[in-house]
Amino acid sequence: MPDIKTAIILVHCPDQKGIIVAVGDFILKNGGNVIHLDEHVDAATQTFFMRVEWDLDGFGIATEKISEFFQTLVANRFDMIWRLYFSDAVPRMAIFVSKLSHCLYDLLSRCQSGEWTVEVPLIVSNHPDLESVARGFGIPFHVLPITPENKHEQEQQTFDLLQQHRIDFVVLARYMQVLTEDFVARYPNKIINIHHSFLPAFPGARPYHSAHERGVKVIGATSHYVTTNLDEGPIIEQDVVRVSHEDDVSDLVRKGRDVEKIVLSRAVWNHVRRMVLVCGNRTVVFS
Amino acid sequence: MPDIKTAIILVHCPDQKGIIVAVGDFILKNGGNVIHLDEHVDAATQTFFMRVEWDLDGFGIATEKISEFFQTLVANRFDMIWRLYFSDAVPRMAIFVSKLSHCLYDLLSRCQSGEWTVEVPLIVSNHPDLESVARGFGIPFHVLPITPENKHEQEQQTFDLLQQHRIDFVVLARYMQVLTEDFVARYPNKIINIHHSFLPAFPGARPYHSAHERGVKVIGATSHYVTTNLDEGPIIEQDVVRVSHEDDVSDLVRKGRDVEKIVLSRAVWNHVRRMVLVCGNRTVVFS
Amino acid sequence: MPDIKTAIILVHCPDQKGIIVAVGDFILKNGGNVIHLDEHVDAATQTFFMRVEWDLDGFGIATEKISEFFQTLVANRFDMIWRLYFSDAVPRMAIFVSKLSHCLYDLLSRCQSGEWTVEVPLIVSNHPDLESVARGFGIPFHVLPITPENKHEQEQQTFDLLQQHRIDFVVLARYMQVLTEDFVARYPNKIINIHHSFLPAFPGARPYHSAHERGVKVIGATSHYVTTNLDEGPIIEQDVVRVSHEDDVSDLVRKGRDVEKIVLSRAVWNHVRRMVLVCGNRTVVFS
Amino acid sequence: MPDIKTAIILVHCPDQKGIIVAVGDFILKNGGNVIHLDEHVDAATQTFFMRVEWDLDGFGIATEKISEFFQTLVANRFDMIWRLYFSDAVPRMAIFVSKLSHCLYDLLSRCQSGEWTVEVPLIVSNHPDLESVARGFGIPFHVLPITPENKHEQEQQTFDLLQQHRIDFVVLARYMQVLTEDFVARYPNKIINIHHSFLPAFPGARPYHSAHERGVKVIGATSHYVTTNLDEGPIIEQDVVRVSHEDDVSDLVRKGRDVEKIVLSRAVWNHVRRMVLVCGNRTVVFS
C-alpha cells in the first residue's frame, strides 16, 4: 500500500444515467486522479452502488470542504446516500470477547504486526479469562460481568467506554452475549459479529452440535453486521471447511475455529478499507 | 483399478473388543488377502463401523456360501448388521429427470467413457424434454407424466419398470417431483437425490432465490439419500462455490449447476463403490 | 441475462487522468446507458484496463460507426488498445479433441442446454474415438490424423476448415497435440487450452504421474491461452481439488477430470462474455 | 478427547497377509481395546502402512515392556519399521523464527488456549524482532544471529539448546535460513517447515513475486519435513486461496499469510497426534 493520502466515497442511489461521469468529473475537474472505481447495479432493485478512491495530492478542494462540495455538486442531483472517508484516518476498533481467544489473537496480531492500520483502544469482556492476552498486547481490558439484573446497566457502562474512547466500530470476537436493541441501534452497520455456522444454517446456540447431529459434510462460519434480529444481519463474509464422519463435535469445534478467525478477520479488513456497502439486508463487498 | 475379483463387507454393530480380529481371521484363515480395511467408532453411540475388502483369488469359501459362513462364524457373535458385495457385480442404476440436463449428462458421460462400471437400463421422466439426450447415449427413455390425479398410478408404473429392469438404485438427477412414502419405503438408502442448496440451509423450493435474498457469500449443493422427510435424508456429499453481490439469481443458478452435478456424481460414485454406510440419519463415507 | 442489445469495449492503455470520464462521456452524450463498468490499474506497469458495457437502445451512433467514432473521439487521445463487441454476435467456437470425452461433453452440453449462446460449427480430432459424441449433438466431426510427416499439412487442412466456418476461437479440450508456431500465430489469444496440472507446477506430459510421485496434497487444472511457449501462456482460470495418500495415479486422473472440465468451461465462459483482457503474459478477468 | 491413556503404533512394512490380525491379536489377547485402526497399502511399492491406537487401561503388558514384546511377537515376523508412542507423553516443540510473527502467533495461541497439548520450551531466532511476542507467552527467546562466518557455530549452539531442553521436534515458522545438512540429519522427519507457495511451483526465494509475475489465479502454501534438498522434503499439508488480477504482490503476501499459518498448524497438529508416516519422499497422513 503506497503512502499517498486518498479520499474514498461509497455511494448508493437509484440507478440512472450519468452517475459515473458526474462523479468522475467532480474528481477530474478538481485535479484528482482516480485510483480505483468499482460500480455495481442491482438489477432487481435498480440500485446503483459505487466505490471510488482518488489521490488527494493536488486536489483543488480542501479536505474539510469535500463533503459540502460533493453534496451540492453531485449527491443532490442523484439522490445519493453516501459517505466520505480518508485513507489517513485510522479506524478505532473495540473488541468484545468472552472466554475464547482464537479470534482475539487473530485480530490483535494483525494490528500489532502492521498488517492492519487500526487502533484498538480497549477490549471489553464479561469474563476475566482473556485479560492476560490483552496485557500481552498492551491493550486495556475491561471486565464488565453480566447478570440478568444488570444487563442494561452493563451496556450503558460499555457504551460510555466506547464514547470516551471515540470508537468507530465494534468487533464481537466470539462474544457470547446478545446485545440489546438499544445498543445495536447506536452502531448501525458498525458491529461485526462472527457466527460459528454457515448461516442461515444453524443459527443460535451450539451450531456445531447441530451440524454434527445433521451429519453435514461441510461446516462454516459467517461474519455479519449485527442487527436486532439475531444472526440475521447483512453477511459480509463466509467460508467453509470439509468435515467427515470421523469428526466428532470437538473436531468440528477445532476445525471451525480456524474458519471463524479467518472469516472474521477478512470481514474486518473489508470494513476498515471501506469496501463494504449495506443495502437492505445485503452487502456489496467491493474487491 | 486392477481386474481382480473382490468381496466387500459393510458392517455396523455395537462397539466391542475383538471385532477387527474376528473379521480379519475369517478372511485370513480361509486364504483371503485384505486389500482395504477401514473402521470407525462413533464415540457418542458406541457404534462400530467397518468396511473390509479382500481378494477372492484362492479364497476357501465358495462365493455363494460366504454370506452363510460370515453370518454364522462372525456376525452372530457381534450382533452385526452387514451386507456383502462383489466387485464384479455391475450395479444397475435408474435415473429420474425432469427438464434440466446438466446432471444427466454428467452421469451418463461417466458411464459411457468407462469412468464408472454401472448399467443404466432406463431413464424415467415426467417430461419429454430430455428424450434426445437419452437417445444420444442409446438409453431407453420413459415419459410418465404426473398429474394430481395419477401420482400413485404413475409411481406404480415406475416401480414396475424398475422391477422389470432389476434396478439396484435410483438417482434423482434434478427430478422435480416429491416421491410418495410408499415408493421411498421400497428403496431404503437406495434413492440418491441432489438438492440445490447447502442443506440444512434453504430446503424446499427455489433455494437460489432464497440464497440471493439472504445475501450469502457461498452457495452449495447436497446429495443425500431420500427419506420420507423432504430434504432431510442422510447426507452423502456436499460442496460449495463462492458468490458475490455481482451474482444475480441466474448467476447463482448457473454456478450452482456445476456444484450440483459434481456433488451428485461424487455421491453416486461412493455409493456404487460400496463406500457408504447409513446409521440413523447420518452416513459414514469411507475413503 | 436480459434480451437487450449491448456494446462492450475492452481497453488497455497507459494509466492517465480522465479516461473513465472520457469513455463515460462518449456513451452518455450519445444517449447510451452504462450497464457495467470495471476498471483496473496495474500499479507496477502503470497500465489502465477497462471493460465497459452499455445498452444500445436509443444510442445515437449507428452500430457500424461506433468503432470509427470511438477511435477518433476517445482512443486516439489515450493511446488505447481496444476492441468492440456486440452482445448479439454469437461467437463461433471450434473444439479440438483427441480421445478423452469429459471436457467435450461439458462444453457441448452447455451449448445445447442454452447455458451458453455459442455456435459450434465443427469438432476436429486426430482420432476417430469421439465421433459418436459429436453425432449425439449433431455437430460435424472431422478426423484429421497426425503423423510426423503430415503435421504441417494437417494443420493447413485444419486452418482451412476454421476459415471456411468463420471460427472465432478454438478450444483444446484435452487435445493431445502441440500446435506449431505458425498455427498459434494465426489465433493470438484465441486458442484456449486446459492443462491438467496447477501450472507452473508439472508442465508437459503426465502431470498426474509427477504429482503422485511428488506426494502433493492438492492437484489442479489450468486453462490458458496458447502461445508458442508450451504451457506458459496467459492463465485464465485455475482450480484445485484435495488428494491424499490413498489416491493412486488413476484416482488423481479421475479427480482431476472434474477440475479440468469445470476450469475449462469457466475460462471459455469468461472468454465468450468478453471478460478477459491479455496484457503481456497475464490476464485481467473482469467479473 | 477423553482422558484415557493410549498407546499408538505407526508401522510400515512389505505388504503381506495377516498383518492386521497379528497386530489386532497382540492387542486383544493382552486385554487392550482398539480405539482406531487405519491401514493403507501403496499398490505401486507393495508397502503396508498402519496406525493403531488402543486403550491401555487393563492392558496386560507393562508400558515399558510393550516395545520389547511387540518387536518379538509381531514386528520381527513382518519385517516392520515401527514406532510406539503414548498419548500422555507431551511432545516438546522448538520454534525457529526470523521476523514474521503470523505463524508464531498461530502456533503459540493454540498451545496456550489448550487446543494443543504441546510444550514449547524455547524459541530460537536469528533476529531480536519477535522477542516481545515470546515474552507475551512467557517462553524463553534465544537470539542467535547468523553471519556467513558463524553459521556452523550458531547451529551447534542451537543444537545444544535443543538437546538441553530435550526437544522432540522443530517447527520453522517462516525461519529465513537454510539449515545445514548436518543439522537436518540430526532431526530426520522432525523438522517441519512452511513454504509460502504451492510446491513444486515456486520453490526458493520470493515465491509471491514469481506467482504474481506468472499471473496465477490461485496461490498456496506447503508444509513439509525438511530434508537436505531445499523445498523438496515430504509434503504433510497444502492448501490454496484464490487471487485475481486485482491483487498485487503485497496482496498475495497478505492473503498467503493466512494460508501459511493454517497449513503449518494443521501439519504440526497431525505430527503431534502421530498421524504422519514418511515413506521415501511421501507422507501417509492418517485421519
mmCIF file of C-alpha atoms in Angstrom, chain C residues 5-193:
data_model
loop_
_atom_site.group_PDB
_atom_site.id
_atom_site.type_symbol
_atom_site.label_atom_id
_atom_site.label_comp_id
_atom_site.label_asym_id
_atom_site.label_seq_id
_atom_site.Cartn_x
_atom_site.Cartn_y
_atom_site.Cartn_z
ATOM 1 C CA LYS C 5 -28.532 -5.472 -27.217
ATOM 2 C CA THR C 6 -25.364 -4.080 -25.685
ATOM 3 C CA ALA C 7 -21.931 -2.933 -26.814
ATOM 4 C CA ILE C 8 -18.823 -3.977 -24.904
ATOM 5 C CA ILE C 9 -15.458 -2.264 -25.115
ATOM 6 C CA LEU C 10 -12.297 -3.796 -23.684
ATOM 7 C CA VAL C 11 -9.480 -1.277 -23.342
ATOM 8 C CA HIS C 12 -5.972 -1.037 -22.069
ATOM 9 C CA CYS C 13 -3.598 1.891 -22.243
ATOM 10 C CA PRO C 14 -1.023 3.773 -20.175
ATOM 11 C CA ASP C 15 -2.662 4.995 -16.973
ATOM 12 C CA GLN C 16 -3.544 8.675 -17.071
ATOM 13 C CA LYS C 17 -6.161 11.059 -15.756
ATOM 14 C CA GLY C 18 -9.562 11.355 -17.345
ATOM 15 C CA ILE C 19 -10.006 8.006 -19.078
ATOM 16 C CA ILE C 20 -13.153 6.937 -17.248
ATOM 17 C CA VAL C 21 -14.791 10.315 -17.738
ATOM 18 C CA ALA C 22 -13.888 10.361 -21.440
ATOM 19 C CA VAL C 23 -15.328 6.916 -22.061
ATOM 20 C CA GLY C 24 -18.337 7.620 -19.879
ATOM 21 C CA ASP C 25 -18.952 10.892 -21.682
ATOM 22 C CA PHE C 26 -18.751 9.186 -25.065
ATOM 23 C CA ILE C 27 -21.520 6.828 -24.024
ATOM 24 C CA LEU C 28 -23.627 9.313 -22.089
ATOM 25 C CA LYS C 29 -23.612 12.121 -24.640
ATOM 26 C CA ASN C 30 -24.750 9.743 -27.332
ATOM 27 C CA GLY C 31 -27.633 8.523 -25.234
ATOM 28 C CA GLY C 32 -26.217 5.216 -24.025
ATOM 29 C CA ASN C 33 -26.696 3.813 -20.548
ATOM 30 C CA VAL C 34 -23.736 2.114 -18.871
ATOM 31 C CA ILE C 35 -24.703 -1.301 -17.519
ATOM 32 C CA HIS C 36 -21.309 -2.422 -16.246
ATOM 33 C CA LEU C 37 -18.038 -0.631 -15.845
ATOM 34 C CA ASP C 38 -14.974 -2.311 -14.400
ATOM 35 C CA GLU C 39 -11.540 -0.802 -14.323
ATOM 36 C CA HIS C 40 -8.201 -1.922 -13.011
ATOM 37 C CA VAL C 41 -4.831 -0.233 -12.819
ATOM 38 C CA ASP C 42 -1.743 -2.387 -12.713
ATOM 39 C CA ALA C 43 0.435 -0.355 -10.391
ATOM 40 C CA ALA C 44 3.691 -1.996 -11.429
ATOM 41 C CA THR C 45 3.343 -1.215 -15.141
ATOM 42 C CA GLN C 46 1.041 1.819 -14.753
ATOM 43 C CA THR C 47 -1.385 0.251 -17.188
ATOM 44 C CA PHE C 48 -5.073 1.057 -17.172
ATOM 45 C CA PHE C 49 -7.601 -1.679 -18.022
ATOM 46 C CA MET C 50 -11.308 -1.223 -18.500
ATOM 47 C CA ARG C 51 -14.362 -3.142 -19.558
ATOM 48 C CA VAL C 52 -17.486 -1.109 -20.189
ATOM 49 C CA GLU C 53 -20.844 -2.368 -21.418
ATOM 50 C CA TRP C 54 -23.753 -0.168 -22.403
ATOM 51 C CA ASP C 55 -27.296 -0.547 -23.624
ATOM 52 C CA LEU C 56 -27.531 0.316 -27.334
ATOM 53 C CA ASP C 57 -31.220 1.119 -27.176
ATOM 54 C CA GLY C 58 -31.500 4.744 -28.246
ATOM 55 C CA PHE C 59 -27.744 5.098 -28.756
ATOM 56 C CA GLY C 60 -27.094 7.922 -31.187
ATOM 57 C CA ILE C 61 -24.253 6.402 -33.190
ATOM 58 C CA ALA C 62 -25.095 3.664 -35.663
ATOM 59 C CA THR C 63 -23.696 0.274 -34.737
ATOM 60 C CA GLU C 64 -21.334 0.116 -37.697
ATOM 61 C CA LYS C 65 -19.975 3.583 -36.959
ATOM 62 C CA ILE C 66 -19.195 3.135 -33.259
ATOM 63 C CA SER C 67 -15.660 1.905 -33.925
ATOM 64 C CA GLU C 68 -14.744 4.871 -36.062
ATOM 65 C CA PHE C 69 -16.194 7.377 -33.641
ATOM 66 C CA PHE C 70 -14.660 5.773 -30.557
ATOM 67 C CA GLN C 71 -11.235 5.659 -32.222
ATOM 68 C CA THR C 72 -11.409 9.298 -33.177
ATOM 69 C CA LEU C 73 -13.082 10.768 -30.134
ATOM 70 C CA VAL C 74 -11.563 8.689 -27.343
ATOM 71 C CA ALA C 75 -8.994 6.032 -28.219
ATOM 72 C CA ASN C 76 -6.546 8.271 -30.044
ATOM 73 C CA ARG C 77 -6.358 10.650 -27.140
ATOM 74 C CA PHE C 78 -5.258 7.979 -24.639
ATOM 75 C CA ASP C 79 -3.261 5.708 -26.948
ATOM 76 C CA MET C 80 -5.687 2.889 -26.325
ATOM 77 C CA ILE C 81 -5.549 -0.710 -27.461
ATOM 78 C CA TRP C 82 -9.166 -1.706 -27.586
ATOM 79 C CA ARG C 83 -11.814 -3.991 -29.031
ATOM 80 C CA LEU C 84 -15.528 -3.574 -29.546
ATOM 81 C CA TYR C 85 -18.058 -6.407 -29.246
ATOM 82 C CA PHE C 86 -21.814 -6.645 -29.514
ATOM 83 C CA SER C 87 -23.873 -8.851 -27.248
ATOM 84 C CA ASP C 88 -25.962 -10.173 -30.136
ATOM 85 C CA ALA C 89 -22.962 -11.524 -32.049
ATOM 86 C CA VAL C 90 -22.847 -15.253 -31.387
ATOM 87 C CA PRO C 91 -19.226 -16.461 -31.064
ATOM 88 C CA ARG C 92 -18.238 -19.376 -33.267
ATOM 89 C CA MET C 93 -16.153 -21.955 -31.400
ATOM 90 C CA ALA C 94 -14.203 -24.886 -32.809
ATOM 91 C CA ILE C 95 -13.282 -27.717 -30.449
ATOM 92 C CA PHE C 96 -10.186 -29.876 -30.903
ATOM 93 C CA VAL C 97 -10.162 -33.241 -29.136
ATOM 94 C CA SER C 98 -8.213 -36.480 -29.080
ATOM 95 C CA LYS C 99 -9.631 -39.424 -27.117
ATOM 96 C CA LEU C 100 -10.941 -38.084 -23.807
ATOM 97 C CA SER C 101 -14.593 -37.073 -23.702
ATOM 98 C CA HIS C 102 -15.157 -35.329 -20.353
ATOM 99 C CA CYS C 103 -14.311 -31.783 -21.467
ATOM 100 C CA LEU C 104 -16.079 -32.225 -24.781
ATOM 101 C CA TYR C 105 -19.293 -33.319 -23.058
ATOM 102 C CA ASP C 106 -19.045 -30.460 -20.621
ATOM 103 C CA LEU C 107 -18.672 -27.865 -23.374
ATOM 104 C CA LEU C 108 -21.324 -29.273 -25.694
ATOM 105 C CA SER C 109 -23.952 -29.831 -23.033
ATOM 106 C CA ARG C 110 -23.679 -26.168 -22.027
ATOM 107 C CA CYS C 111 -24.218 -25.078 -25.627
ATOM 108 C CA GLN C 112 -27.097 -27.474 -26.122
ATOM 109 C CA SER C 113 -28.935 -26.616 -22.901
ATOM 110 C CA GLY C 114 -28.836 -22.911 -23.674
ATOM 111 C CA GLU C 115 -26.492 -22.090 -20.784
ATOM 112 C CA TRP C 116 -24.177 -20.643 -23.429
ATOM 113 C CA THR C 117 -25.065 -18.859 -26.632
ATOM 114 C CA VAL C 118 -22.184 -20.158 -28.704
ATOM 115 C CA GLU C 119 -22.124 -21.798 -32.123
ATOM 116 C CA VAL C 120 -20.025 -24.937 -32.564
ATOM 117 C CA PRO C 121 -19.750 -25.432 -36.318
ATOM 118 C CA LEU C 122 -17.192 -28.213 -36.069
ATOM 119 C CA ILE C 123 -15.088 -30.520 -33.965
ATOM 120 C CA VAL C 124 -11.611 -31.550 -35.125
ATOM 121 C CA SER C 125 -9.792 -34.623 -33.883
ATOM 122 C CA ASN C 126 -6.676 -36.600 -34.668
ATOM 123 C CA HIS C 127 -8.551 -39.756 -33.632
ATOM 124 C CA PRO C 128 -11.982 -41.113 -34.554
ATOM 125 C CA ASP C 129 -12.885 -42.150 -30.984
ATOM 126 C CA LEU C 130 -15.237 -39.313 -30.103
ATOM 127 C CA GLU C 131 -17.171 -39.222 -33.351
ATOM 128 C CA SER C 132 -20.267 -40.695 -31.730
ATOM 129 C CA VAL C 133 -20.267 -37.965 -29.089
ATOM 130 C CA ALA C 134 -20.261 -35.317 -31.812
ATOM 131 C CA ARG C 135 -23.017 -37.143 -33.630
ATOM 132 C CA GLY C 136 -25.163 -37.178 -30.482
ATOM 133 C CA PHE C 137 -25.039 -33.388 -30.531
ATOM 134 C CA GLY C 138 -25.401 -33.137 -34.307
ATOM 135 C CA ILE C 139 -22.049 -31.446 -34.847
ATOM 136 C CA PRO C 140 -19.758 -32.206 -37.813
ATOM 137 C CA PHE C 141 -16.687 -34.172 -36.693
ATOM 138 C CA HIS C 142 -13.520 -34.019 -38.776
ATOM 139 C CA VAL C 143 -10.907 -36.710 -38.262
ATOM 140 C CA LEU C 144 -7.519 -35.394 -39.328
ATOM 141 C CA PRO C 145 -4.884 -37.899 -38.181
ATOM 142 C CA ILE C 146 -1.394 -36.619 -37.451
ATOM 143 C CA THR C 147 1.878 -38.325 -38.320
ATOM 144 C CA PRO C 148 5.409 -36.942 -38.015
ATOM 145 C CA GLU C 149 5.302 -36.394 -41.762
ATOM 146 C CA ASN C 150 1.960 -34.663 -42.217
ATOM 147 C CA LYS C 151 1.871 -32.264 -39.291
ATOM 148 C CA HIS C 152 2.046 -29.037 -41.287
ATOM 149 C CA GLU C 153 -0.306 -30.352 -43.927
ATOM 150 C CA GLN C 154 -2.804 -31.436 -41.268
ATOM 151 C CA GLU C 155 -2.641 -28.023 -39.652
ATOM 152 C CA GLN C 156 -3.213 -26.374 -43.016
ATOM 153 C CA GLN C 157 -6.316 -28.525 -43.543
ATOM 154 C CA THR C 158 -7.463 -27.622 -40.080
ATOM 155 C CA PHE C 159 -6.876 -23.953 -40.698
ATOM 156 C CA ASP C 160 -8.838 -24.122 -43.946
ATOM 157 C CA LEU C 161 -11.751 -25.651 -42.081
ATOM 158 C CA LEU C 162 -11.637 -22.922 -39.446
ATOM 159 C CA GLN C 163 -11.561 -20.240 -42.110
ATOM 160 C CA GLN C 164 -14.344 -21.805 -44.061
ATOM 161 C CA HIS C 165 -16.531 -21.959 -40.944
ATOM 162 C CA ARG C 166 -15.550 -18.424 -39.843
ATOM 163 C CA ILE C 167 -14.334 -19.686 -36.457
ATOM 164 C CA ASP C 168 -13.725 -17.006 -33.841
ATOM 165 C CA PHE C 169 -11.820 -19.066 -31.317
ATOM 166 C CA VAL C 170 -10.575 -22.586 -30.677
ATOM 167 C CA VAL C 171 -10.868 -24.712 -27.549
ATOM 168 C CA LEU C 172 -8.386 -27.524 -26.974
ATOM 169 C CA ALA C 173 -10.487 -29.945 -24.950
ATOM 170 C CA ARG C 174 -7.660 -32.277 -23.883
ATOM 171 C CA TYR C 175 -6.247 -32.212 -27.431
ATOM 172 C CA MET C 176 -3.032 -34.188 -27.140
ATOM 173 C CA GLN C 177 -1.049 -32.358 -29.804
ATOM 174 C CA VAL C 178 1.288 -29.391 -29.706
ATOM 175 C CA LEU C 179 0.308 -26.796 -32.283
ATOM 176 C CA THR C 180 3.001 -25.228 -34.451
ATOM 177 C CA GLU C 181 4.095 -21.634 -34.002
ATOM 178 C CA ASP C 182 2.540 -20.779 -37.346
ATOM 179 C CA PHE C 183 -0.841 -22.035 -36.323
ATOM 180 C CA VAL C 184 -0.730 -20.366 -32.917
ATOM 181 C CA ALA C 185 0.295 -17.068 -34.510
ATOM 182 C CA ARG C 186 -2.900 -17.077 -36.546
ATOM 183 C CA TYR C 187 -5.097 -17.112 -33.418
ATOM 184 C CA PRO C 188 -3.448 -14.853 -30.858
ATOM 185 C CA ASN C 189 -5.286 -15.127 -27.510
ATOM 186 C CA LYS C 190 -7.955 -17.100 -29.325
ATOM 187 C CA ILE C 191 -6.872 -20.650 -28.550
ATOM 188 C CA ILE C 192 -7.869 -21.825 -25.084
ATOM 189 C CA ASN C 193 -6.169 -24.893 -23.636
#
